[in-house]
Amino acid sequence: MLIEIEKAKRWKMWLMLGAVAISVFFLLFTNYLVQELSSKEVAEVKKIVHAFEQLNDPTITNYEDIRKTLQAAVIPIIVVNEKGKVANFRNLDSAQVYPNKNIKFVDTAYLESQLKIMKFFNNPIPIKIDEKNKINHYVYYKEQRAITLLRYFPYVQLILIALFLAISYVAFNTSRMNDQNKVWVGMAKETAHQIGTPLSSLMAWIEYLKATHEVPTDEVLDELAKDTKRLEVITERFSKIGSTPELKIYNVYETVNESIDYLRRRISDKVDITITPESDHEAIAAINKNLFSWVIENLTKNAVDAMSGKGSLVFNIKQGKTHVYIDVKDTGKGMPRSNFQTVFKPGYTTKKRGWGLGLSLSKRIVENYHKGEILVKDSEIGRGTTFRIVLLKPGV
């Protein structure tokens, strides 16, 4: 559980860093675009200013180019004189400038409001219109709507990213809490289920001995010892959940065989459980025997359920140079490829009364405690499923 919490913390940190990186990138990129567009806009305004200067230049005789420049301009501008009064304007909303269509009356209040906006966002560009190049007029301009939108877009984006992070955080925490609740509920039921089998057996033997009033035979005592030992194993298994278990070198073939021997008497006799003859009898790995046998039991019970209590279950053990491979193949109903990862999630089950913890718990034991891997190697609808456990060999 501690490992899962650490993983969740790391995911949150990476999510936050990713959001910050994206925000910084878009801020810088948007600022670059605004600067580029603004410089082009200033250059366009300077062309208009130069056109105004040429209009007042007595040496200029051809005004065609000047007229074309002024007609081509689309940037809203207002020209003010040395006293700050509006002397000229271009490219403003004509319906606002001339509110009365019948009378050519200029709405000075509208011009003043636009001038205030222009003064707030941009510095004026001076016009030299007399023979001494004396500056007595200024051009104010209003930036294009696209630039304004780009200017404020990063802030809108930051708000959206913040909302996304907040929603993701809440959703992530809710999902994690739901998974944890499923785990705790499943663990409680799994505890009752695990203890129930040997406990029921012990109670049955007690009733049998009461009824017969006979001295227990060696066979009866042996069965009582097995059930008592089973309770000890269950207690040790649950005590190791959440802590770091001790790993020792064991023969994997013998460990799997011991688990299967215990299960053969406790499942349907219509299920044939075997270890293939070609299995590697010398395969060894560093494992916690009690926890690892729990994985074998979970896979076996899962396979028996998938086969509806009738079929064959085959274990094949092989060792490579660095790993030991245990393939568990059943003849059950199989599953689609889309469920290969889902089956290991807490709460996933196809049984009406299941709580979906067996495979999830097995994954934790193999991957978190043994640093190995468990996966669905292959599955075909109607033909069965093969699970694979991968364990590290000692010294790797």
PDB file of C-alpha atoms in Angstrom, residues 110-289:
ATOM      1  CA  TYR A 110     -17.244  58.126 -28.646  1.00  0.00           C
ATOM      2  CA  LEU A 111     -13.992  59.536 -30.047  1.00  0.00           C
ATOM      3  CA  GLU A 112     -12.821  60.476 -26.558  1.00  0.00           C
ATOM      4  CA  SER A 113     -13.627  57.012 -25.215  1.00  0.00           C
ATOM      5  CA  GLN A 114     -11.669  55.380 -28.052  1.00  0.00           C
ATOM      6  CA  LEU A 115      -8.786  57.774 -27.505  1.00  0.00           C
ATOM      7  CA  LYS A 116      -8.603  56.784 -23.827  1.00  0.00           C
ATOM      8  CA  ILE A 117      -8.420  53.118 -24.803  1.00  0.00           C
ATOM      9  CA  MET A 118      -5.662  53.824 -27.336  1.00  0.00           C
ATOM     10  CA  LYS A 119      -3.695  55.876 -24.812  1.00  0.00           C
ATOM     11  CA  PHE A 120      -3.947  53.059 -22.261  1.00  0.00           C
ATOM     12  CA  PHE A 121      -2.566  50.334 -24.532  1.00  0.00           C
ATOM     13  CA  ASN A 122      -0.083  52.083 -26.840  1.00  0.00           C
ATOM     14  CA  ASN A 123       2.315  54.999 -26.895  1.00  0.00           C
ATOM     15  CA  PRO A 124       1.621  57.663 -29.579  1.00  0.00           C
ATOM     16  CA  ILE A 125       3.740  58.144 -32.693  1.00  0.00           C
ATOM     17  CA  PRO A 126       4.617  61.806 -33.450  1.00  0.00           C
ATOM     18  CA  ILE A 127       3.900  63.504 -36.803  1.00  0.00           C
ATOM     19  CA  LYS A 128       6.241  66.191 -38.119  1.00  0.00           C
ATOM     20  CA  ILE A 129       4.044  68.343 -40.344  1.00  0.00           C
ATOM     21  CA  ASP A 130       5.758  71.737 -40.656  1.00  0.00           C
ATOM     22  CA  GLU A 131       8.830  72.935 -42.515  1.00  0.00           C
ATOM     23  CA  LYS A 132      10.927  72.881 -39.342  1.00  0.00           C
ATOM     24  CA  ASN A 133       9.951  69.288 -38.572  1.00  0.00           C
ATOM     25  CA  LYS A 134       8.335  70.476 -35.413  1.00  0.00           C
ATOM     26  CA  ILE A 135       6.277  67.808 -33.664  1.00  0.00           C
ATOM     27  CA  ASN A 136       2.824  69.164 -32.998  1.00  0.00           C
ATOM     28  CA  HIS A 137       0.551  66.210 -33.819  1.00  0.00           C
ATOM     29  CA  TYR A 138       0.422  62.634 -32.519  1.00  0.00           C
ATOM     30  CA  VAL A 139      -1.110  59.433 -33.823  1.00  0.00           C
ATOM     31  CA  TYR A 140      -2.775  57.053 -31.386  1.00  0.00           C
ATOM     32  CA  TYR A 141      -3.814  53.628 -32.604  1.00  0.00           C
ATOM     33  CA  LYS A 142      -5.884  50.701 -31.451  1.00  0.00           C
ATOM     34  CA  GLU A 143      -4.378  47.244 -31.770  1.00  0.00           C
ATOM     35  CA  GLN A 144      -6.181  44.644 -33.837  1.00  0.00           C
ATOM     36  CA  ARG A 145      -8.690  42.359 -32.145  1.00  0.00           C
ATOM     37  CA  ALA A 146      -6.564  39.276 -32.900  1.00  0.00           C
ATOM     38  CA  ILE A 147      -3.611  40.755 -30.990  1.00  0.00           C
ATOM     39  CA  THR A 148      -5.840  41.673 -28.039  1.00  0.00           C
ATOM     40  CA  LEU A 149      -7.226  38.148 -27.911  1.00  0.00           C
ATOM     41  CA  LEU A 150      -3.720  36.688 -28.101  1.00  0.00           C
ATOM     42  CA  ARG A 151      -2.572  39.023 -25.351  1.00  0.00           C
ATOM     43  CA  TYR A 152      -5.200  37.713 -22.920  1.00  0.00           C
ATOM     44  CA  PHE A 153      -5.324  34.138 -24.185  1.00  0.00           C
ATOM     45  CA  PRO A 154      -2.504  32.836 -21.894  1.00  0.00           C
ATOM     46  CA  TYR A 155      -4.363  34.040 -18.802  1.00  0.00           C
ATOM     47  CA  VAL A 156      -7.546  32.317 -19.928  1.00  0.00           C
ATOM     48  CA  GLN A 157      -5.456  29.256 -20.629  1.00  0.00           C
ATOM     49  CA  LEU A 158      -3.902  29.371 -17.151  1.00  0.00           C
ATOM     50  CA  ILE A 159      -7.383  29.462 -15.616  1.00  0.00           C
ATOM     51  CA  LEU A 160      -8.458  26.485 -17.728  1.00  0.00           C
ATOM     52  CA  ILE A 161      -5.313  24.529 -16.828  1.00  0.00           C
ATOM     53  CA  ALA A 162      -5.883  25.324 -13.138  1.00  0.00           C
ATOM     54  CA  LEU A 163      -9.458  24.068 -13.434  1.00  0.00           C
ATOM     55  CA  PHE A 164      -8.234  20.958 -15.249  1.00  0.00           C
ATOM     56  CA  LEU A 165      -5.688  20.285 -12.496  1.00  0.00           C
ATOM     57  CA  ALA A 166      -8.312  20.798  -9.796  1.00  0.00           C
ATOM     58  CA  ILE A 167     -10.787  18.455 -11.505  1.00  0.00           C
ATOM     59  CA  SER A 168      -8.038  15.900 -12.193  1.00  0.00           C
ATOM     60  CA  TYR A 169      -6.886  16.054  -8.578  1.00  0.00           C
ATOM     61  CA  VAL A 170     -10.410  15.504  -7.242  1.00  0.00           C
ATOM     62  CA  ALA A 171     -11.092  12.718  -9.773  1.00  0.00           C
ATOM     63  CA  PHE A 172      -7.736  11.057  -9.044  1.00  0.00           C
ATOM     64  CA  ASN A 173      -8.278  11.151  -5.297  1.00  0.00           C
ATOM     65  CA  THR A 174     -11.849   9.914  -5.644  1.00  0.00           C
ATOM     66  CA  SER A 175     -10.734   7.047  -7.873  1.00  0.00           C
ATOM     67  CA  ARG A 176      -7.911   6.142  -5.497  1.00  0.00           C
ATOM     68  CA  MET A 177     -10.253   6.234  -2.494  1.00  0.00           C
ATOM     69  CA  ASN A 178     -12.726   4.004  -4.333  1.00  0.00           C
ATOM     70  CA  ASP A 179      -9.930   1.549  -5.135  1.00  0.00           C
ATOM     71  CA  GLN A 180      -8.788   1.612  -1.525  1.00  0.00           C
ATOM     72  CA  ASN A 181     -12.334   1.018  -0.309  1.00  0.00           C
ATOM     73  CA  LYS A 182     -12.646  -1.930  -2.678  1.00  0.00           C
ATOM     74  CA  VAL A 183      -9.333  -3.285  -1.393  1.00  0.00           C
ATOM     75  CA  TRP A 184     -10.325  -2.992   2.262  1.00  0.00           C
ATOM     76  CA  VAL A 185     -13.763  -4.506   1.677  1.00  0.00           C
ATOM     77  CA  GLY A 186     -12.179  -7.257  -0.408  1.00  0.00           C
ATOM     78  CA  MET A 187      -9.505  -7.891   2.215  1.00  0.00           C
ATOM     79  CA  ALA A 188     -12.142  -8.263   4.923  1.00  0.00           C
ATOM     80  CA  LYS A 189     -14.097 -10.737   2.801  1.00  0.00           C
ATOM     81  CA  GLU A 190     -10.936 -12.524   1.715  1.00  0.00           C
ATOM     82  CA  THR A 191      -9.923 -12.905   5.371  1.00  0.00           C
ATOM     83  CA  ALA A 192     -13.280 -14.418   6.236  1.00  0.00           C
ATOM     84  CA  HIS A 193     -13.072 -16.687   3.190  1.00  0.00           C
ATOM     85  CA  GLN A 194      -9.505 -17.805   3.886  1.00  0.00           C
ATOM     86  CA  ILE A 195     -10.197 -18.557   7.549  1.00  0.00           C
ATOM     87  CA  GLY A 196     -13.581 -20.091   6.793  1.00  0.00           C
ATOM     88  CA  THR A 197     -12.258 -23.168   4.952  1.00  0.00           C
ATOM     89  CA  PRO A 198      -9.903 -24.583   7.629  1.00  0.00           C
ATOM     90  CA  LEU A 199     -12.218 -23.381  10.399  1.00  0.00           C
ATOM     91  CA  SER A 200     -15.171 -25.241   8.900  1.00  0.00           C
ATOM     92  CA  SER A 201     -13.011 -28.320   8.577  1.00  0.00           C
ATOM     93  CA  LEU A 202     -11.916 -28.118  12.221  1.00  0.00           C
ATOM     94  CA  MET A 203     -15.504 -27.679  13.380  1.00  0.00           C
ATOM     95  CA  ALA A 204     -16.544 -30.706  11.328  1.00  0.00           C
ATOM     96  CA  TRP A 205     -13.788 -32.829  12.870  1.00  0.00           C
ATOM     97  CA  ILE A 206     -14.815 -31.693  16.352  1.00  0.00           C
ATOM     98  CA  GLU A 207     -18.410 -32.694  15.701  1.00  0.00           C
ATOM     99  CA  TYR A 208     -17.233 -36.007  14.280  1.00  0.00           C
ATOM    100  CA  LEU A 209     -15.118 -36.754  17.352  1.00  0.00           C
ATOM    101  CA  LYS A 210     -17.982 -35.805  19.679  1.00  0.00           C
ATOM    102  CA  ALA A 211     -20.322 -38.121  17.856  1.00  0.00           C
ATOM    103  CA  THR A 212     -17.999 -41.139  17.685  1.00  0.00           C
ATOM    104  CA  HIS A 213     -16.403 -40.846  21.139  1.00  0.00           C
ATOM    105  CA  GLU A 214     -13.396 -42.610  19.641  1.00  0.00           C
ATOM    106  CA  VAL A 215      -9.716 -41.891  20.120  1.00  0.00           C
ATOM    107  CA  PRO A 216      -8.594 -39.803  17.099  1.00  0.00           C
ATOM    108  CA  THR A 217      -6.638 -41.826  14.578  1.00  0.00           C
ATOM    109  CA  ASP A 218      -3.342 -40.667  13.120  1.00  0.00           C
ATOM    110  CA  GLU A 219      -5.161 -39.712   9.919  1.00  0.00           C
ATOM    111  CA  VAL A 220      -7.616 -37.513  11.821  1.00  0.00           C
ATOM    112  CA  LEU A 221      -4.816 -35.911  13.813  1.00  0.00           C
ATOM    113  CA  ASP A 222      -2.908 -35.301  10.583  1.00  0.00           C
ATOM    114  CA  GLU A 223      -5.900 -33.532   9.045  1.00  0.00           C
ATOM    115  CA  LEU A 224      -6.400 -31.458  12.195  1.00  0.00           C
ATOM    116  CA  ALA A 225      -2.719 -30.504  12.087  1.00  0.00           C
ATOM    117  CA  LYS A 226      -3.036 -29.476   8.425  1.00  0.00           C
ATOM    118  CA  ASP A 227      -6.005 -27.221   9.149  1.00  0.00           C
ATOM    119  CA  THR A 228      -4.259 -25.691  12.158  1.00  0.00           C
ATOM    120  CA  LYS A 229      -1.156 -25.126  10.057  1.00  0.00           C
ATOM    121  CA  ARG A 230      -3.371 -23.552   7.422  1.00  0.00           C
ATOM    122  CA  LEU A 231      -4.676 -21.030   9.946  1.00  0.00           C
ATOM    123  CA  GLU A 232      -1.099 -20.156  10.872  1.00  0.00           C
ATOM    124  CA  VAL A 233      -0.230 -19.628   7.203  1.00  0.00           C
ATOM    125  CA  ILE A 234      -3.285 -17.387   6.702  1.00  0.00           C
ATOM    126  CA  THR A 235      -2.377 -15.326   9.777  1.00  0.00           C
ATOM    127  CA  GLU A 236       1.185 -14.887   8.520  1.00  0.00           C
ATOM    128  CA  ARG A 237      -0.027 -13.912   5.036  1.00  0.00           C
ATOM    129  CA  PHE A 238      -2.248 -11.120   6.255  1.00  0.00           C
ATOM    130  CA  SER A 239       0.339  -9.916   8.762  1.00  0.00           C
ATOM    131  CA  LYS A 240       2.802  -9.348   5.913  1.00  0.00           C
ATOM    132  CA  ILE A 241       0.447  -7.166   3.852  1.00  0.00           C
ATOM    133  CA  GLY A 242       1.750  -3.600   4.029  1.00  0.00           C
ATOM    134  CA  SER A 243       5.195  -4.581   5.315  1.00  0.00           C
ATOM    135  CA  THR A 244       8.348  -5.746   3.571  1.00  0.00           C
ATOM    136  CA  PRO A 245       8.333  -9.563   3.596  1.00  0.00           C
ATOM    137  CA  GLU A 246      11.478 -11.654   4.014  1.00  0.00           C
ATOM    138  CA  LEU A 247      12.533 -13.384   0.790  1.00  0.00           C
ATOM    139  CA  LYS A 248      14.422 -16.663   0.785  1.00  0.00           C
ATOM    140  CA  ILE A 249      15.755 -18.950  -1.914  1.00  0.00           C
ATOM    141  CA  TYR A 250      13.234 -21.704  -2.677  1.00  0.00           C
ATOM    142  CA  ASN A 251      12.759 -24.316  -5.350  1.00  0.00           C
ATOM    143  CA  VAL A 252       9.869 -22.901  -7.398  1.00  0.00           C
ATOM    144  CA  TYR A 253       8.745 -26.312  -8.655  1.00  0.00           C
ATOM    145  CA  GLU A 254       8.453 -27.703  -5.120  1.00  0.00           C
ATOM    146  CA  THR A 255       6.674 -24.592  -3.841  1.00  0.00           C
ATOM    147  CA  VAL A 256       4.083 -24.721  -6.633  1.00  0.00           C
ATOM    148  CA  ASN A 257       3.669 -28.471  -6.139  1.00  0.00           C
ATOM    149  CA  GLU A 258       2.992 -28.032  -2.403  1.00  0.00           C
ATOM    150  CA  SER A 259       0.276 -25.461  -3.113  1.00  0.00           C
ATOM    151  CA  ILE A 260      -1.337 -27.690  -5.722  1.00  0.00           C
ATOM    152  CA  ASP A 261      -1.296 -30.722  -3.387  1.00  0.00           C
ATOM    153  CA  TYR A 262      -3.182 -28.721  -0.756  1.00  0.00           C
ATOM    154  CA  LEU A 263      -5.750 -27.457  -3.297  1.00  0.00           C
ATOM    155  CA  ARG A 264      -6.481 -30.803  -5.007  1.00  0.00           C
ATOM    156  CA  ARG A 265      -8.587 -32.020  -2.048  1.00  0.00           C
ATOM    157  CA  ARG A 266     -10.448 -28.764  -1.737  1.00  0.00           C
ATOM    158  CA  ILE A 267     -11.693 -28.135  -5.267  1.00  0.00           C
ATOM    159  CA  SER A 268     -13.892 -30.051  -7.669  1.00  0.00           C
ATOM    160  CA  ASP A 269     -12.574 -33.480  -8.653  1.00  0.00           C
ATOM    161  CA  LYS A 270     -13.656 -32.627 -12.192  1.00  0.00           C
ATOM    162  CA  VAL A 271     -10.730 -30.209 -12.458  1.00  0.00           C
ATOM    163  CA  ASP A 272      -7.462 -31.860 -13.465  1.00  0.00           C
ATOM    164  CA  ILE A 273      -4.485 -29.901 -12.085  1.00  0.00           C
ATOM    165  CA  THR A 274      -1.048 -30.907 -13.352  1.00  0.00           C
ATOM    166  CA  ILE A 275       2.509 -29.655 -13.616  1.00  0.00           C
ATOM    167  CA  THR A 276       3.888 -30.453 -17.053  1.00  0.00           C
ATOM    168  CA  PRO A 277       6.579 -33.161 -17.158  1.00  0.00           C
ATOM    169  CA  GLU A 278       8.921 -30.791 -18.996  1.00  0.00           C
ATOM    170  CA  SER A 279       8.766 -28.273 -16.128  1.00  0.00           C
ATOM    171  CA  ASP A 280      12.156 -27.310 -14.724  1.00  0.00           C
ATOM    172  CA  HIS A 281      12.493 -29.126 -11.384  1.00  0.00           C
ATOM    173  CA  GLU A 282      15.636 -27.145 -10.512  1.00  0.00           C
ATOM    174  CA  ALA A 283      14.193 -23.635 -10.982  1.00  0.00           C
ATOM    175  CA  ILE A 284      14.926 -21.436  -7.969  1.00  0.00           C
ATOM    176  CA  ALA A 285      13.968 -17.870  -7.012  1.00  0.00           C
ATOM    177  CA  ALA A 286      13.954 -15.539  -4.015  1.00  0.00           C
ATOM    178  CA  ILE A 287      10.376 -15.633  -2.719  1.00  0.00           C
ATOM    179  CA  ASN A 288       8.286 -15.399   0.409  1.00  0.00           C
ATOM    180  CA  LYS A 289       6.800 -18.878   0.449  1.00  0.00           C
TER     181      LYS A 289
END
